[in-house]
Coordinates of C-alpha atoms and ligand atoms in Angstrom, one line a residue:
X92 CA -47.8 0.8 -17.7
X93 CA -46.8 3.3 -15.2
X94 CA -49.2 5.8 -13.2
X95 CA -47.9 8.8 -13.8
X96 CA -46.1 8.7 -17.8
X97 CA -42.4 9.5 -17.1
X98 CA -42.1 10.5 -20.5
X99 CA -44.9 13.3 -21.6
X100 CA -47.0 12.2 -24.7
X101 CA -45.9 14.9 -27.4
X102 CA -48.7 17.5 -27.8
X103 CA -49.2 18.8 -31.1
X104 CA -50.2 22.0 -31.9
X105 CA -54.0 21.7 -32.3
X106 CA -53.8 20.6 -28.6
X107 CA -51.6 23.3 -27.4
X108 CA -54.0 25.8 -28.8
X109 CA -57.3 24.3 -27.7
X110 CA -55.8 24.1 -24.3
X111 CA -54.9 27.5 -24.7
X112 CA -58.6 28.5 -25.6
X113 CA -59.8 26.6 -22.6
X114 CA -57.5 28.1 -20.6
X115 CA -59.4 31.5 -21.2
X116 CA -62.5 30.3 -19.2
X117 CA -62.9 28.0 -16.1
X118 CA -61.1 25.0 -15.6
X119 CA -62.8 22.2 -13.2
X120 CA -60.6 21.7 -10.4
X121 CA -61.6 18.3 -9.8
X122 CA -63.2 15.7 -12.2
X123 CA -64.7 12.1 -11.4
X124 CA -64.7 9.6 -13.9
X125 CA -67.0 6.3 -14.1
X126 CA -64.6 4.4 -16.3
X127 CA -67.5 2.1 -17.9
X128 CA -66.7 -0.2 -20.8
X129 CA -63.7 -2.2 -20.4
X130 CA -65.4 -5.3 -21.1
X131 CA -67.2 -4.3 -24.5
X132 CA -63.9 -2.9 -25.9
X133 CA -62.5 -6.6 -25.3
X134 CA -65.2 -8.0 -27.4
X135 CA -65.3 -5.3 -29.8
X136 CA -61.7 -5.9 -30.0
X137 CA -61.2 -9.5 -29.9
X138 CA -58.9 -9.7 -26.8
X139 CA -59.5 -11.6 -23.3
X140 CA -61.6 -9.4 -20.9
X141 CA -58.5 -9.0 -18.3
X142 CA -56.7 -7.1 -21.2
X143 CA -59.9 -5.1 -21.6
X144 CA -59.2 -4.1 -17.8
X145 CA -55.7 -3.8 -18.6
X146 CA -56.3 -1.1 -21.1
X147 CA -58.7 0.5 -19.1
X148 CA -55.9 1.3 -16.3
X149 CA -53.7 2.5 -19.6
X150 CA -56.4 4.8 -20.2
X151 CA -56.5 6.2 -16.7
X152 CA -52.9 6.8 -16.4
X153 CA -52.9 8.8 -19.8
X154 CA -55.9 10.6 -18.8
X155 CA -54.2 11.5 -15.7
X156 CA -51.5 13.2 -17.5
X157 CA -54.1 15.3 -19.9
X158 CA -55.6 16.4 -16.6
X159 CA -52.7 17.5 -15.0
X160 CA -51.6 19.1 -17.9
X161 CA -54.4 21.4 -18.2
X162 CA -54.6 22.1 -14.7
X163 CA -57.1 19.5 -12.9
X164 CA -55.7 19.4 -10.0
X165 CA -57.7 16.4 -8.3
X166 CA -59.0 13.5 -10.2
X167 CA -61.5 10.6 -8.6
X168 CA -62.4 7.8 -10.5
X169 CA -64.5 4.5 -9.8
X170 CA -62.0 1.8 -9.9
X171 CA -64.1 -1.2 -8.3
X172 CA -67.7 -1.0 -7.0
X173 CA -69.0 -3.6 -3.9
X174 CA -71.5 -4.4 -7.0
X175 CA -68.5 -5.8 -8.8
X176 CA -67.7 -8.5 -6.4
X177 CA -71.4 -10.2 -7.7
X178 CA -69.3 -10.6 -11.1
X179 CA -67.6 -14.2 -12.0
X180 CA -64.5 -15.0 -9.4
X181 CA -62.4 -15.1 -12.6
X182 CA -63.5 -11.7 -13.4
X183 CA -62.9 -10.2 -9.8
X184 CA -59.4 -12.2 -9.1
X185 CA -58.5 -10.8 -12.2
X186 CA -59.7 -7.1 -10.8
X187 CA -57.6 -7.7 -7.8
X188 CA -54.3 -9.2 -9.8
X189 CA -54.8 -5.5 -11.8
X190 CA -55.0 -4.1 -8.4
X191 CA -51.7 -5.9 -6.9
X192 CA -49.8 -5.3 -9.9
X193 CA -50.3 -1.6 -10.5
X194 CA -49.6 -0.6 -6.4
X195 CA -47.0 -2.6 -6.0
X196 CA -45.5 -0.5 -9.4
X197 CA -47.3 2.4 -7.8
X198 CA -44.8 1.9 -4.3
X199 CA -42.1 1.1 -6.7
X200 CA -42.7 4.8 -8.5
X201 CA -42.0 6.8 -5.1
X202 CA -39.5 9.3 -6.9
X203 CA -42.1 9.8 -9.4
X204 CA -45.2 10.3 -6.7
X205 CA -42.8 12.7 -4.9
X206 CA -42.0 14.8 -8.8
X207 CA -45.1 15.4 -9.3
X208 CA -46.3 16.0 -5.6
X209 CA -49.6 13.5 -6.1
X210 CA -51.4 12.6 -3.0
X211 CA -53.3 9.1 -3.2
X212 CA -56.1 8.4 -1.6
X213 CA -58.0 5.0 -1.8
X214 CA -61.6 5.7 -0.7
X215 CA -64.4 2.6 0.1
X216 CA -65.1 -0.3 2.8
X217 CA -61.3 -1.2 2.0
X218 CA -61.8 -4.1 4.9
X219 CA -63.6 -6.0 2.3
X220 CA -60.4 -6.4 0.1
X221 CA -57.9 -8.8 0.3
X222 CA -55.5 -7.8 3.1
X223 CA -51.8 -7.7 1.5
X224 CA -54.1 -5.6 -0.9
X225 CA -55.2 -3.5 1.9
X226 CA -51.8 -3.3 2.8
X227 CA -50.3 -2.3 -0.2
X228 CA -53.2 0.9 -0.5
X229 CA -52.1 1.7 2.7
X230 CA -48.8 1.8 2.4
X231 CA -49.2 4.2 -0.7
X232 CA -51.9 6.1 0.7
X233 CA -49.9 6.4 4.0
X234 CA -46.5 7.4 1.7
X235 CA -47.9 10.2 -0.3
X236 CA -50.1 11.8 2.3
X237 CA -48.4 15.3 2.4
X238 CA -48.5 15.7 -1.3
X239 CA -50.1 18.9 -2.2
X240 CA -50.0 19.3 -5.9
X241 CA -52.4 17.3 -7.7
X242 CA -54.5 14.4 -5.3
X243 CA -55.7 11.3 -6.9
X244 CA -58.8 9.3 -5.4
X245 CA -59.3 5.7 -6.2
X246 CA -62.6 4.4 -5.1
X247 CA -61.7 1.2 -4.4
X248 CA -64.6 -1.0 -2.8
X249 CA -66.8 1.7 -2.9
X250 CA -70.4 2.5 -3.4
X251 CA -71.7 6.1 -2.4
X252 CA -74.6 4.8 -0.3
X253 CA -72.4 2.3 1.3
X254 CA -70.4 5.2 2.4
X255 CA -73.4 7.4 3.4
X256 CA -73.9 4.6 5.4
X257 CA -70.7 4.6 7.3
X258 CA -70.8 8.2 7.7
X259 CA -74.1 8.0 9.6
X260 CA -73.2 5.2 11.5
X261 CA -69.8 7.2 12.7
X262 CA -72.4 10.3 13.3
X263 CA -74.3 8.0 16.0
X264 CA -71.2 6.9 17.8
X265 CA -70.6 10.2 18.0
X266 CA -73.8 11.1 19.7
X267 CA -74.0 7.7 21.8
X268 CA -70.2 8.8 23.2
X269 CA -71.6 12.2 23.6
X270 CA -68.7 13.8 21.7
X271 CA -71.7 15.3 19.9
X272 CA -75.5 16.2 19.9
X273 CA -77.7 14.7 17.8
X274 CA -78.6 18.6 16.7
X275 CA -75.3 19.2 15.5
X276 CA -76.2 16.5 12.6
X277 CA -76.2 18.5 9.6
X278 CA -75.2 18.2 5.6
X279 CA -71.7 20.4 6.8
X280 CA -71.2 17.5 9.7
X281 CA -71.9 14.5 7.0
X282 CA -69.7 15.6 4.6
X283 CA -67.0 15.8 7.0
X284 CA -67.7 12.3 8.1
X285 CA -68.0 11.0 4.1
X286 CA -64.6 9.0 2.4
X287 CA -64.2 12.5 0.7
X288 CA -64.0 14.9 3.3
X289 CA -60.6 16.0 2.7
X290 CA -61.7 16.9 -0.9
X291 CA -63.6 19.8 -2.9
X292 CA -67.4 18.6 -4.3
X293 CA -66.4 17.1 -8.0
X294 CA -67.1 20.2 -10.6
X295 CA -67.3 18.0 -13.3
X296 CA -68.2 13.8 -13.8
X297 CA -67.6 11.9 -16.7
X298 CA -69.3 9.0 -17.7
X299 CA -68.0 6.8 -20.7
X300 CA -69.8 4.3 -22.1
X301 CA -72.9 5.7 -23.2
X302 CA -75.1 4.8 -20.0
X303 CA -76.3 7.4 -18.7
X304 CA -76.9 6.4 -14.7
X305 CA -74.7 7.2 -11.3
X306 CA -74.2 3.7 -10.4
X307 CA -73.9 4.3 -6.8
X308 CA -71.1 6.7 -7.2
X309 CA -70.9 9.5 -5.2
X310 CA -74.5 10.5 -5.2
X311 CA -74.2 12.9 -2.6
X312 CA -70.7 14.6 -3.6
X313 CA -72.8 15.2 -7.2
X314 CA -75.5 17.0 -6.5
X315 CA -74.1 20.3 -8.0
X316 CA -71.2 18.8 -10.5
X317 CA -71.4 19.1 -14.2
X318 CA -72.2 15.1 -15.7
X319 CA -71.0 14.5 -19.1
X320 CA -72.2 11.6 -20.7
X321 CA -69.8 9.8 -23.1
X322 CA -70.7 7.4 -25.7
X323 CA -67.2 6.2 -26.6
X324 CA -65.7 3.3 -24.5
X325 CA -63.6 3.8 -21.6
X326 CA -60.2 2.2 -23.2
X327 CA -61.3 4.3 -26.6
X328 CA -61.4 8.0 -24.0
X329 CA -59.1 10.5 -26.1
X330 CA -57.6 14.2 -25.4
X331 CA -60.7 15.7 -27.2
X332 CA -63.4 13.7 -25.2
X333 CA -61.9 15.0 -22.0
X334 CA -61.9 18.5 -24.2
X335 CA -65.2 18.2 -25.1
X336 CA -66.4 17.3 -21.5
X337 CA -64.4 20.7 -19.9
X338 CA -66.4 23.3 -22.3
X339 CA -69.9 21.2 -21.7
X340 CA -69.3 22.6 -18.1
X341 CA -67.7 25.7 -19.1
X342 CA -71.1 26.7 -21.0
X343 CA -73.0 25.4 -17.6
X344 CA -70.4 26.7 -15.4
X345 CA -72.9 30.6 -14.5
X346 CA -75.9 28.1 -13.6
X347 CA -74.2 25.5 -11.6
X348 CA -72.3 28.4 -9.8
X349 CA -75.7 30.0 -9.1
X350 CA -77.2 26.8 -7.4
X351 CA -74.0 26.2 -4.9
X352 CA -74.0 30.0 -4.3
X353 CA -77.5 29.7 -3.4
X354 CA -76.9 26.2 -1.8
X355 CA -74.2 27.5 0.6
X356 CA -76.9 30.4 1.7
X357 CA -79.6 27.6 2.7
X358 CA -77.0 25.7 4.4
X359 CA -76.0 28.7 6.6
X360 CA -79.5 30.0 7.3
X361 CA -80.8 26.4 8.5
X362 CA -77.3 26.2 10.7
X363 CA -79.0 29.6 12.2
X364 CA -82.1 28.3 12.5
X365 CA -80.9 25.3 14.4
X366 CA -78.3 27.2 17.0
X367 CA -81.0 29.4 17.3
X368 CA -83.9 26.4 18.6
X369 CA -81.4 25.1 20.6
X370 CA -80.9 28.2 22.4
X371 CA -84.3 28.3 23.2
X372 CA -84.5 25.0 24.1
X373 CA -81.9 25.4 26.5
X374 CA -83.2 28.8 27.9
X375 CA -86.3 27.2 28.6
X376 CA -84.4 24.8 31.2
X377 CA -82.6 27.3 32.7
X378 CA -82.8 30.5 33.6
X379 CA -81.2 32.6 31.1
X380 CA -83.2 35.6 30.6
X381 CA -80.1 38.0 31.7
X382 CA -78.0 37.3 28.6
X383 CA -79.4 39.1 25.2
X384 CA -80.6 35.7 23.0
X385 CA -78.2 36.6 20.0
X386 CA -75.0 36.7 22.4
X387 CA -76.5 33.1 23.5
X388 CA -76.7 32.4 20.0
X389 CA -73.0 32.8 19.2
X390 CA -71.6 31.3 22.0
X391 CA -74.0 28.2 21.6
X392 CA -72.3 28.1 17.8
X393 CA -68.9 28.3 19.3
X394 CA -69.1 25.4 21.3
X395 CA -71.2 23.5 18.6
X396 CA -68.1 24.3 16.5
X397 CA -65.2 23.4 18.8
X398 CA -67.5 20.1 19.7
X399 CA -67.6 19.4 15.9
X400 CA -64.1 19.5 15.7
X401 CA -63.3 17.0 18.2
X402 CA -65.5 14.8 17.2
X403 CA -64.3 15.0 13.2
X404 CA -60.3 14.8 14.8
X405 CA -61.6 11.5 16.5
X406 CA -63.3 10.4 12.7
X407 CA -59.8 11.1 11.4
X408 CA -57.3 9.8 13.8
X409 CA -59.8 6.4 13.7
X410 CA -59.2 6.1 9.7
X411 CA -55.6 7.7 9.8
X412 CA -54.9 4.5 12.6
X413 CA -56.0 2.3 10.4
X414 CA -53.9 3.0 7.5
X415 CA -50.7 3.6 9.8
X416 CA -50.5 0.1 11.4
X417 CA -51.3 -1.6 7.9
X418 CA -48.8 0.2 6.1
X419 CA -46.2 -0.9 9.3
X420 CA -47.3 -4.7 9.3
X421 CA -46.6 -4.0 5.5
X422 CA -43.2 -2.7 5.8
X423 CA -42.1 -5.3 8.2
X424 CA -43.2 -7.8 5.9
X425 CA -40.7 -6.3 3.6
X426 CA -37.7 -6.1 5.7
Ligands
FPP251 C1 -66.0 -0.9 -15.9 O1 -66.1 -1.5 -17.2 C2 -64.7 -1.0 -15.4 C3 -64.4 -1.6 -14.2 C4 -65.3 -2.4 -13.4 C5 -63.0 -1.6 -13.8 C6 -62.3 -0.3 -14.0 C7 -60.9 -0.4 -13.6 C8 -59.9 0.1 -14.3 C9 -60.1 1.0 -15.5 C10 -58.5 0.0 -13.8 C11 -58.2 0.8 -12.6 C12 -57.4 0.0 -11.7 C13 -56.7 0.5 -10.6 C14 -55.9 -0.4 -9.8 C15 -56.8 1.9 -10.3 P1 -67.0 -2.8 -17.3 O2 -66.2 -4.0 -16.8 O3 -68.3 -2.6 -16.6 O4 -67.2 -3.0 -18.8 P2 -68.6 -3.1 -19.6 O5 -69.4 -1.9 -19.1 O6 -68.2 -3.1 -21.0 O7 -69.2 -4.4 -19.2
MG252 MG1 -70.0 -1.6 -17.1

């Protein structure tokens, strides 16, 4: 099955309508799904656990489709964790054939990336997959960069605290290169270093299966979204389940928009508070006493600013590298 359905499911009525209804309050821009249960559906359902998987990537492209349709416009779902690779080599060669199969169809869909404007991003320690796999992601990835109308994130690889983990470690080069100062760590600087940084906070997760945990999926990225817990299994997701899910966070959606309202003040007080130490710090060192301290202040956050932004340029031209001369060794392959 394709990616993105060429031909669009018919929608009866009953849909049309709900969506219209849902349409009348606010619709999560983007949604994360843990797509948990592949393997239980195969034994409910008598089939081999690779078709389980199988149906589980049927169920993502369809779901894609419902979310598009009603207006999500970015979508991020948990493909493959680092955990799976502890699960039988059948199992994970079989994760990786599904992988192969569906970007190679993926690179093979271009005209249908480029109709429906999808960027695709593959976010996770990618340098722990096969490499004519990590070709193949960055070849598509690299292809549909400066798509603007929907994105889709596949966390491939992945575990959030893994990628905390990278983030921090690109923080200290920063520091030990002196691109930046070890005051100018903050939560705004580590979510620019995170996989996600080119992407809104999730409003919304969904969780199928019926467990009710994170897994290690983006724990930080979460902390204000919406979860919805699902019982049904991931290949047995419908229209109404994703439905359900949107007015669960339409009914929370005054509270949650309270706590990043309020979030976003604390965040820009403590940024104050820090430019402001710093000043002092400084002024302490050197004779500043001429200059008022609030001028200080602001030209001390100017600088931070413009360091910040060299520093995340150099973060992004690192990863951007990477995925440029893959996705060329990958071409020439080809040719
Ligand atoms: C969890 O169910 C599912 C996975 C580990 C794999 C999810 C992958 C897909 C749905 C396909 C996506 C593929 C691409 C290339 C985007 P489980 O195996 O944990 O099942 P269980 O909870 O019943 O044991
Ligand atoms: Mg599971």
């Amino acid at each position: 099955m394709s990616w993105f359905p060429e031909k669009k499911s018919g929608q009866s009525w009953v849909h049309r309508v709900c969506q219209r209804i849902l349409r009348t309050g606010p619709i999560p821009r983007h949604v994360a799904f843990i797509m948990d249960g592949n393997r239980r559906f195969a034994v409910k359902n008598h089939i081999e656990r690779a078709e389980g998987h199988f149906k589980g990537f049927d169920k993502l492209s369809e779901t894609l489709e419902w979310c598009l349709d009603i207006g999500i416009t970015e979508v991020t779902v948990y493909a493959f964790s680092i955990e799976n690779f502890k699960r039988s080599k059948d199992e994970v060669d079989c994760l990786m054939e599904l992988a192969r199969q569906k970007f190679t169809r993926l690179m093979q869909e271009k005209e249908l990336i480029q109709k429906h404007q999808v960027c695709v991003r593959v976010l996770g320690n990618l340098t722990l997959l096969p490499l004519d796999i990590q070709q193949q992601i960055a070849e598509c990835v690299h292809f549909s960069k400066d798509n603007k109308r929907a994105v889709l994130n596949v966390c491939f690889a992945y575990t959030s605290r893994d990628e905390i983990c990278a983030a921090m470690r690109e923080m200290a080069e920063g520091v030990q290169l002196g691109l930046i100062k070890e005051s100018d760590i903050s939560e705004d600087l580590m979510e620019k270093c995170l996989f996600t940084s080119q992407s809104p906070n999730p409003d919304l997760l969904i969780r199928t299966s019926g467990e009710v945990r994170l897994s290690d999926f983006l724990l930080w990225q979460t902390s204000y979204s919406c979860l919805s817990f699902v019982d049904v299994l991931w290949p047995e997701f419908s229209i109404w389940h994703l439905y359900g899910a949107i007015l669960h966070y339409q009914r929370n959606y005054p509270v949650i928009k309270r706590a990043i309202e309020s979030d976003l003040c604390d965040r820009e007080r403590k940024q104050r508070e820090s430019d402001y130490n710093c000043v002092l710090s400084e002024c302490e060192s050197t004779d500043q006493s001429k200059n008022s301290v609030s001028d200080l202040v602001l030209q001390y956050a100017k600088h931070r600013e413009a360091r910040i932004e060299q520093f995340v340029h150099h973060v992004n031209s690192k990863r951007l590298r990477y995925f440029e001369e893959l996705a060329s060794r990958h071409k020439t392959v080809h040719v």
